[in-house]
XYZ file of C-alpha atoms in Angstrom:
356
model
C -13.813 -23.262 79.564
C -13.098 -20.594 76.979
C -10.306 -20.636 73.990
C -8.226 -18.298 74.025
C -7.577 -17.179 70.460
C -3.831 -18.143 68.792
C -2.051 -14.618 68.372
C -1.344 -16.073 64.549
C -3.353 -13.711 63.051
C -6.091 -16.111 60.768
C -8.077 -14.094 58.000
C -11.023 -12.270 59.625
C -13.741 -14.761 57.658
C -12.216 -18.084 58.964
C -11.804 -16.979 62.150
C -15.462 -16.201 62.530
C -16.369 -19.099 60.640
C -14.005 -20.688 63.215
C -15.650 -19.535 66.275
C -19.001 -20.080 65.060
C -18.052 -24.000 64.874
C -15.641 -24.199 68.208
C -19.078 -22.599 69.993
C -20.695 -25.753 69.016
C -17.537 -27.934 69.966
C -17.544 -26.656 73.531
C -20.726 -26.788 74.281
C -21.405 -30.101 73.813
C -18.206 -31.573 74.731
C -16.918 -32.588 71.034
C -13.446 -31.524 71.191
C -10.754 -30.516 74.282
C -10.518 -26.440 74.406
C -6.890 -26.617 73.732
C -6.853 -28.853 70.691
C -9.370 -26.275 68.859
C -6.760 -23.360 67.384
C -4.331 -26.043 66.811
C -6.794 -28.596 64.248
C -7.401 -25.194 62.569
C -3.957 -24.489 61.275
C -3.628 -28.274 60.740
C -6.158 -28.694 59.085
C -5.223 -25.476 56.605
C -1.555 -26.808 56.374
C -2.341 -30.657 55.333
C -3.928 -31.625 52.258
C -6.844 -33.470 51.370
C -5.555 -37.055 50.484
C -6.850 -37.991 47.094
C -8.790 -41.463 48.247
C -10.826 -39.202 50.661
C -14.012 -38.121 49.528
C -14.894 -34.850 48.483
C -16.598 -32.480 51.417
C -19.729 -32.875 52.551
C -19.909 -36.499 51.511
C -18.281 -38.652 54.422
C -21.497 -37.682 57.258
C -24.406 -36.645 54.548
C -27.036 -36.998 54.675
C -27.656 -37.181 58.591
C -29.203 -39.779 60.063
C -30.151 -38.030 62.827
C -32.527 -35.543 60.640
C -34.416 -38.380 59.679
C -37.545 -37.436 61.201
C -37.241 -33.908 59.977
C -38.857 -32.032 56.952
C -36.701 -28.923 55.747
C -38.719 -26.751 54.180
C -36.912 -23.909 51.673
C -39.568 -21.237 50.969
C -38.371 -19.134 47.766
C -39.652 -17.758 44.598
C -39.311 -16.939 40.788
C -37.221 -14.091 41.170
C -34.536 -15.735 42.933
C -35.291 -19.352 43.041
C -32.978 -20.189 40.035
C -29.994 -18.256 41.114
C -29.899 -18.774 45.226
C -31.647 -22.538 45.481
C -29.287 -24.171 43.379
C -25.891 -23.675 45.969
C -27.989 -24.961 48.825
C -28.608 -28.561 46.354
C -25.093 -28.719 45.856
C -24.183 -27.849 49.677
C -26.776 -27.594 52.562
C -29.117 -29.806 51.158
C -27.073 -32.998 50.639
C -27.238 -33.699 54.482
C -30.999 -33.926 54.693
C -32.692 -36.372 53.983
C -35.959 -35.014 53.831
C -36.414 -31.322 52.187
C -38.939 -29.803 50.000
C -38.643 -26.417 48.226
C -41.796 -24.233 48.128
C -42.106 -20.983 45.450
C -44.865 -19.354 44.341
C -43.862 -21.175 40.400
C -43.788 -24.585 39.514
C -40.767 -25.504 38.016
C -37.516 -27.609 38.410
C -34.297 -26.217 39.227
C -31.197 -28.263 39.037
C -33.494 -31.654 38.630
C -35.597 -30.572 41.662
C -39.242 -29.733 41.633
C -40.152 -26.320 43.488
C -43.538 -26.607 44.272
C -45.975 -23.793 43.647
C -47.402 -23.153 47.440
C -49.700 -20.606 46.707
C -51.551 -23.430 43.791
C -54.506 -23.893 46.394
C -55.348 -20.489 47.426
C -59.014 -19.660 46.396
C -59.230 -17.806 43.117
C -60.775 -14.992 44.228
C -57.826 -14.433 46.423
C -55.513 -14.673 43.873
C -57.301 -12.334 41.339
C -58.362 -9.817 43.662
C -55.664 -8.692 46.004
C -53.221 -6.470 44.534
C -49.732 -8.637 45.923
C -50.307 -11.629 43.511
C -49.856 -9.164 40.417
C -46.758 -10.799 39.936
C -48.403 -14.339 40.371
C -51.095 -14.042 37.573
C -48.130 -12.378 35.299
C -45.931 -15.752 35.801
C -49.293 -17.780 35.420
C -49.743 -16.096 31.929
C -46.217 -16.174 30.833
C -44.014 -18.168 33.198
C -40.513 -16.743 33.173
C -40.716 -14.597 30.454
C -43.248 -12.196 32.719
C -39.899 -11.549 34.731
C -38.336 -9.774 31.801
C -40.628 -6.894 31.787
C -41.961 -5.396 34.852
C -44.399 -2.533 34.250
C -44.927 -1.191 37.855
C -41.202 -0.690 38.198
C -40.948 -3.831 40.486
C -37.114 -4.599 41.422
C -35.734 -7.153 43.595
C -32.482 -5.358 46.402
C -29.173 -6.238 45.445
C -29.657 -9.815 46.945
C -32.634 -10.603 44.963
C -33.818 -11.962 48.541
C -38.152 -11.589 48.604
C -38.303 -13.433 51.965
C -41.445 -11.869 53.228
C -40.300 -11.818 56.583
C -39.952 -8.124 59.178
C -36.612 -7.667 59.482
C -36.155 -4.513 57.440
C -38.853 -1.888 59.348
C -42.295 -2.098 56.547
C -40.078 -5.014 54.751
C -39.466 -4.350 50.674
C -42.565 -2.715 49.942
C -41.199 -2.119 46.210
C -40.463 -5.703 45.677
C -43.110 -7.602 43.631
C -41.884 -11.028 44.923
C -41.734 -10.111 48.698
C -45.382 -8.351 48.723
C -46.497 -12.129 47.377
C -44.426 -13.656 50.189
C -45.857 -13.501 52.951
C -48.948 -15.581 51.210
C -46.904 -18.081 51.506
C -46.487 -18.620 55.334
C -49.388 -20.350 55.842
C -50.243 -22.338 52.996
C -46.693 -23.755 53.577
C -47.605 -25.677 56.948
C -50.392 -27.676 55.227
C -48.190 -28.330 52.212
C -45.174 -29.661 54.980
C -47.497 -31.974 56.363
C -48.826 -33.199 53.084
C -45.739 -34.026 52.033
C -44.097 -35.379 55.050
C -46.665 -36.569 57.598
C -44.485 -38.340 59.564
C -42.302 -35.913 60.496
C -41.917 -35.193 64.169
C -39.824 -31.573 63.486
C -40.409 -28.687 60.044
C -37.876 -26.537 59.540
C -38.501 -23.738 57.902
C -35.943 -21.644 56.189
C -35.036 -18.978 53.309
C -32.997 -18.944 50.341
C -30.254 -16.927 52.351
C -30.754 -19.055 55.426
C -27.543 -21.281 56.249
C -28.162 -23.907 59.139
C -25.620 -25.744 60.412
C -27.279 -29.295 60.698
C -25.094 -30.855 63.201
C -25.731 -28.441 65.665
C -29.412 -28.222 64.683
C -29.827 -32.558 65.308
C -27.793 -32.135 68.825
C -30.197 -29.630 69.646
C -33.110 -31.068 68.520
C -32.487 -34.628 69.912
C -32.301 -32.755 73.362
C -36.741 -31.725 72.994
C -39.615 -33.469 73.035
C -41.369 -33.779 69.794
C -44.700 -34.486 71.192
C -44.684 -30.885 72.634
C -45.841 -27.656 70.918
C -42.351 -26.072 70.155
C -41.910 -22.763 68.160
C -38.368 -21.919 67.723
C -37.462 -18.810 66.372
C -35.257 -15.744 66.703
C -37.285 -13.170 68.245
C -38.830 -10.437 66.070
C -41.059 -7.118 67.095
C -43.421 -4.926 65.185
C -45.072 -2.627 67.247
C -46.393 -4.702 70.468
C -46.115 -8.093 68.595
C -43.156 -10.248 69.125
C -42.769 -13.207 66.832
C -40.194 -15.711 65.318
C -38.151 -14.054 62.652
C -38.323 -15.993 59.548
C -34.967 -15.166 57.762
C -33.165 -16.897 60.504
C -35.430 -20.151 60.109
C -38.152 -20.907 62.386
C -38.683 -24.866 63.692
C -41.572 -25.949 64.446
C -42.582 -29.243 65.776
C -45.084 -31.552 64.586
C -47.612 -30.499 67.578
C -47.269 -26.978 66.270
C -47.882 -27.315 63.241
C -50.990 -29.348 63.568
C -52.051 -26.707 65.886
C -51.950 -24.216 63.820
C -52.933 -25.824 60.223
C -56.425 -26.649 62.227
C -56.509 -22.998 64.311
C -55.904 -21.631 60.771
C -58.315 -23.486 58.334
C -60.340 -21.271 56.315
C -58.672 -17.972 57.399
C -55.467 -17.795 56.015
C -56.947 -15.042 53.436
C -57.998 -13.255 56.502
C -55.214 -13.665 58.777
C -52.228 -12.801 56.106
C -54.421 -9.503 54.826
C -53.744 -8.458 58.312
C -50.443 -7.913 58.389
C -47.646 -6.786 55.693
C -45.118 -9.421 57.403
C -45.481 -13.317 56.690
C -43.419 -14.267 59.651
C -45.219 -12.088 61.842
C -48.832 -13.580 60.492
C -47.259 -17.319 61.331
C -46.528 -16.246 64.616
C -50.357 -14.722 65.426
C -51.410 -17.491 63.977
C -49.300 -19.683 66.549
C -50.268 -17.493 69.365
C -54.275 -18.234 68.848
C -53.290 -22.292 68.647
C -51.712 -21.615 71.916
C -48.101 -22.119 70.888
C -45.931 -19.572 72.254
C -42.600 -18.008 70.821
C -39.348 -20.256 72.424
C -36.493 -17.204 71.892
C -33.887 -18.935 70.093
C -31.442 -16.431 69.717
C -28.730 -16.304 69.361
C -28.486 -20.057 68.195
C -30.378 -18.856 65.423
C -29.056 -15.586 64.301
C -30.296 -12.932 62.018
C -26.883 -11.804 60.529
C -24.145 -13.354 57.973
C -21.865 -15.405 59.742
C -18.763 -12.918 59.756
C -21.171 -10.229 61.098
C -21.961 -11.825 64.319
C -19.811 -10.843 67.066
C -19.063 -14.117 68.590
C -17.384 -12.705 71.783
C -19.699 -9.276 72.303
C -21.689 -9.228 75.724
C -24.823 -7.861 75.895
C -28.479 -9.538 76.887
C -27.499 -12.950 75.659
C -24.580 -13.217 77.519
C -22.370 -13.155 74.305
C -22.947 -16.209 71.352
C -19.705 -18.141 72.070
C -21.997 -19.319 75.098
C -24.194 -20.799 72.481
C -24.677 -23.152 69.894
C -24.131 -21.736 66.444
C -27.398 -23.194 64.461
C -28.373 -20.830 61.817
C -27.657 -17.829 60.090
C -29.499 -15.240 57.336
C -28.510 -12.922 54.798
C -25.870 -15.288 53.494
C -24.860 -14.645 49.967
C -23.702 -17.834 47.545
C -20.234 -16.829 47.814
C -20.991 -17.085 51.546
C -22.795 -20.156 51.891
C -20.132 -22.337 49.141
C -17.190 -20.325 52.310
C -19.079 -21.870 54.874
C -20.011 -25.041 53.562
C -16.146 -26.131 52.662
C -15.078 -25.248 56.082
C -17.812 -26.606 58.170
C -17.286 -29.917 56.261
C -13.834 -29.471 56.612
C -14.089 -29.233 60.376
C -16.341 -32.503 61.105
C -14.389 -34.033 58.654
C -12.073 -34.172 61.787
C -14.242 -34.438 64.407
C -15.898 -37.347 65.865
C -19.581 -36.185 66.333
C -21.551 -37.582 69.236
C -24.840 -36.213 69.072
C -26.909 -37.035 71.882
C -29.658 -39.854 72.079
C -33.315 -39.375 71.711
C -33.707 -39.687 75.768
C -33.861 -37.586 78.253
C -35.658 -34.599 76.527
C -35.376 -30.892 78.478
């Protein structure tokens, strides 16, 4: 059964926030419906003792994401303001991430790894969208103080190379080199984690919420060729939108890194959209598109409209997992009160057996 919201009137943010969580909650049976609203306004009212630990310490890193690579995909010209928050917050409960850019360097102790490093040269001198590449190359972060073509980032410095925006940021140095990266960024996943029987793929602006994403997970099998995604269209072609994370599972991505080899210059000339040349690429392995929305959304977390009917029955039905466009401020918001609330709860994800 449904809450129905306390007429205390809770800012608008935490009560989105709020819902986003209780979704969760009810779903899988966490908490009774009618203790919800009142652990809320507890839980604002009481303190912190000072012996407990500080948020986002007590259940990170998750256990249950051991057998999971995140992947962050980012780049130069926002790698070293937007990756940072997600090292301090998201980050701590995995125990297995890597961050991919198209620059080597380390940001806050941790090494971004240049994706794009084996690319054939010929690629990389001759097509106009690694302009930017061969300028960091040359000069490393000093290229990014002068940009002769009148290259800017939007407001969010976000270059995820995804579709979401119609023709994407066509005046955006960094997202024309994006979608290069889609890819490239399978093989590098499996180099670096083998093992792994789920990749996660995700953005800079991307916030998942990992409990929910190990509850879901632990509920498929691995062995099969899963591609979970929000759904995405340009033109005819549907495919998972990037910006709200796309998981893939191990079958996948083998699939596809050996449906793939030796025409990733071919396939990502194709199309201006990196997520949308992942998810051709997927198509010919014979993975299809799982719709996964709205557990993974493609909106900030206070945009979504939690109760709002419409072809997904409303997302209170669902599990919150992810969300996109989320700015710093937003993701430090989020992260305090999501560790705030399963700093309270007693999580009881379910076990490996029994897969859907």
């Amino acid at each position: 059964m449904l809450c129905a919201p306390s007429s205390r009137r809770i800012p608008r943010r935490w009560t989105a926030a709020a819902l986003t969580v209780i979704a969760l909650v009810l779903v899988y049976g966490f908490l009774p419906c009618d203790d919800v609203y009142a652990r809320i306004e507890a839980g604002r009212r009481t303190p912190r003792p000072a012996s407990d630990p500080e948020p986002g310490t007590r259940h990170c890193p998750l256990p249950e994401l051991d057998d999971v690579l995140v992947v962050l995909k980012t780049g130069a010209t926002e790698s070293q303001t937007k990756v940072p928050v997600h090292l301090n917050t998201t980050l701590r409960c995995v125990p297995h991430f890597a961050v991919f850019s198209d620059y080597d360097e380390r940001i806050a102790g941790v090494r971004a790894h240049d994706i794009l490093r084996d690319l054939a040269e010929r690629v990389k001198v001759a097509e106009p969208e690694f302009e930017l590449y061969r300028r960091l190359r040359a000069r490393g972060r000093q290229a990014l103080l002068q940009d002769p073509q009148g290259d800017h980032q939007n407001e969010e410095g976000n270059e995820n190379g995804g579709a979401g925006m119609g023709m994407g940021k066509q005046d955006n140095a960094g997202w024309r080199l994006d979608k290069w990266k889609f890819l490239p960024m399978l093989d590098g996943a499996l180099r670096e984690r083998p093992t792994a029987r789920w990749f996660v793929f995700v953005e800079a602006d991307t916030y998942v919420v990992w409990p929910n994403l190990a509850a879901w997970l632990a509920r498929l099998d691995p062995e099969r060729a899963y591609y979970l995604a929000a759904p995405m269209a340009s033109g005819d072609e549907v495919f998972g939108y990037g910006g709200a994370g796309i998981v893939l599972s191990q079958a996948a991505v083998r699939k596809v890194v050996e449906e793939s080899r030796g025409q990733v210059e071919e396939r990502t000339k194709a199309h201006w959209a990196g997520d949308a040349v992942l998810g051709r690429a997927l198509a010919d392995a014979g993975v299809p598109l799982v719709w996964a929305s709205p557990m993974l959304q493609t909106e900030r977390v206070w945009e979504v409209d939690e109760l709002g009917a419409g072809a997904d029955d409303g997302p209170w039905c669902y599990p919150a997992v992810s969300y996109h466009h989320m700015t710093v401020a937003d993701i430090e918001a989020m992260w305090a009160f999501e560790q705030e609330w399963f700093r309270d709860v007693s999580m009881r994800i379910p076990s490996r057996g029994g897969h859907d």
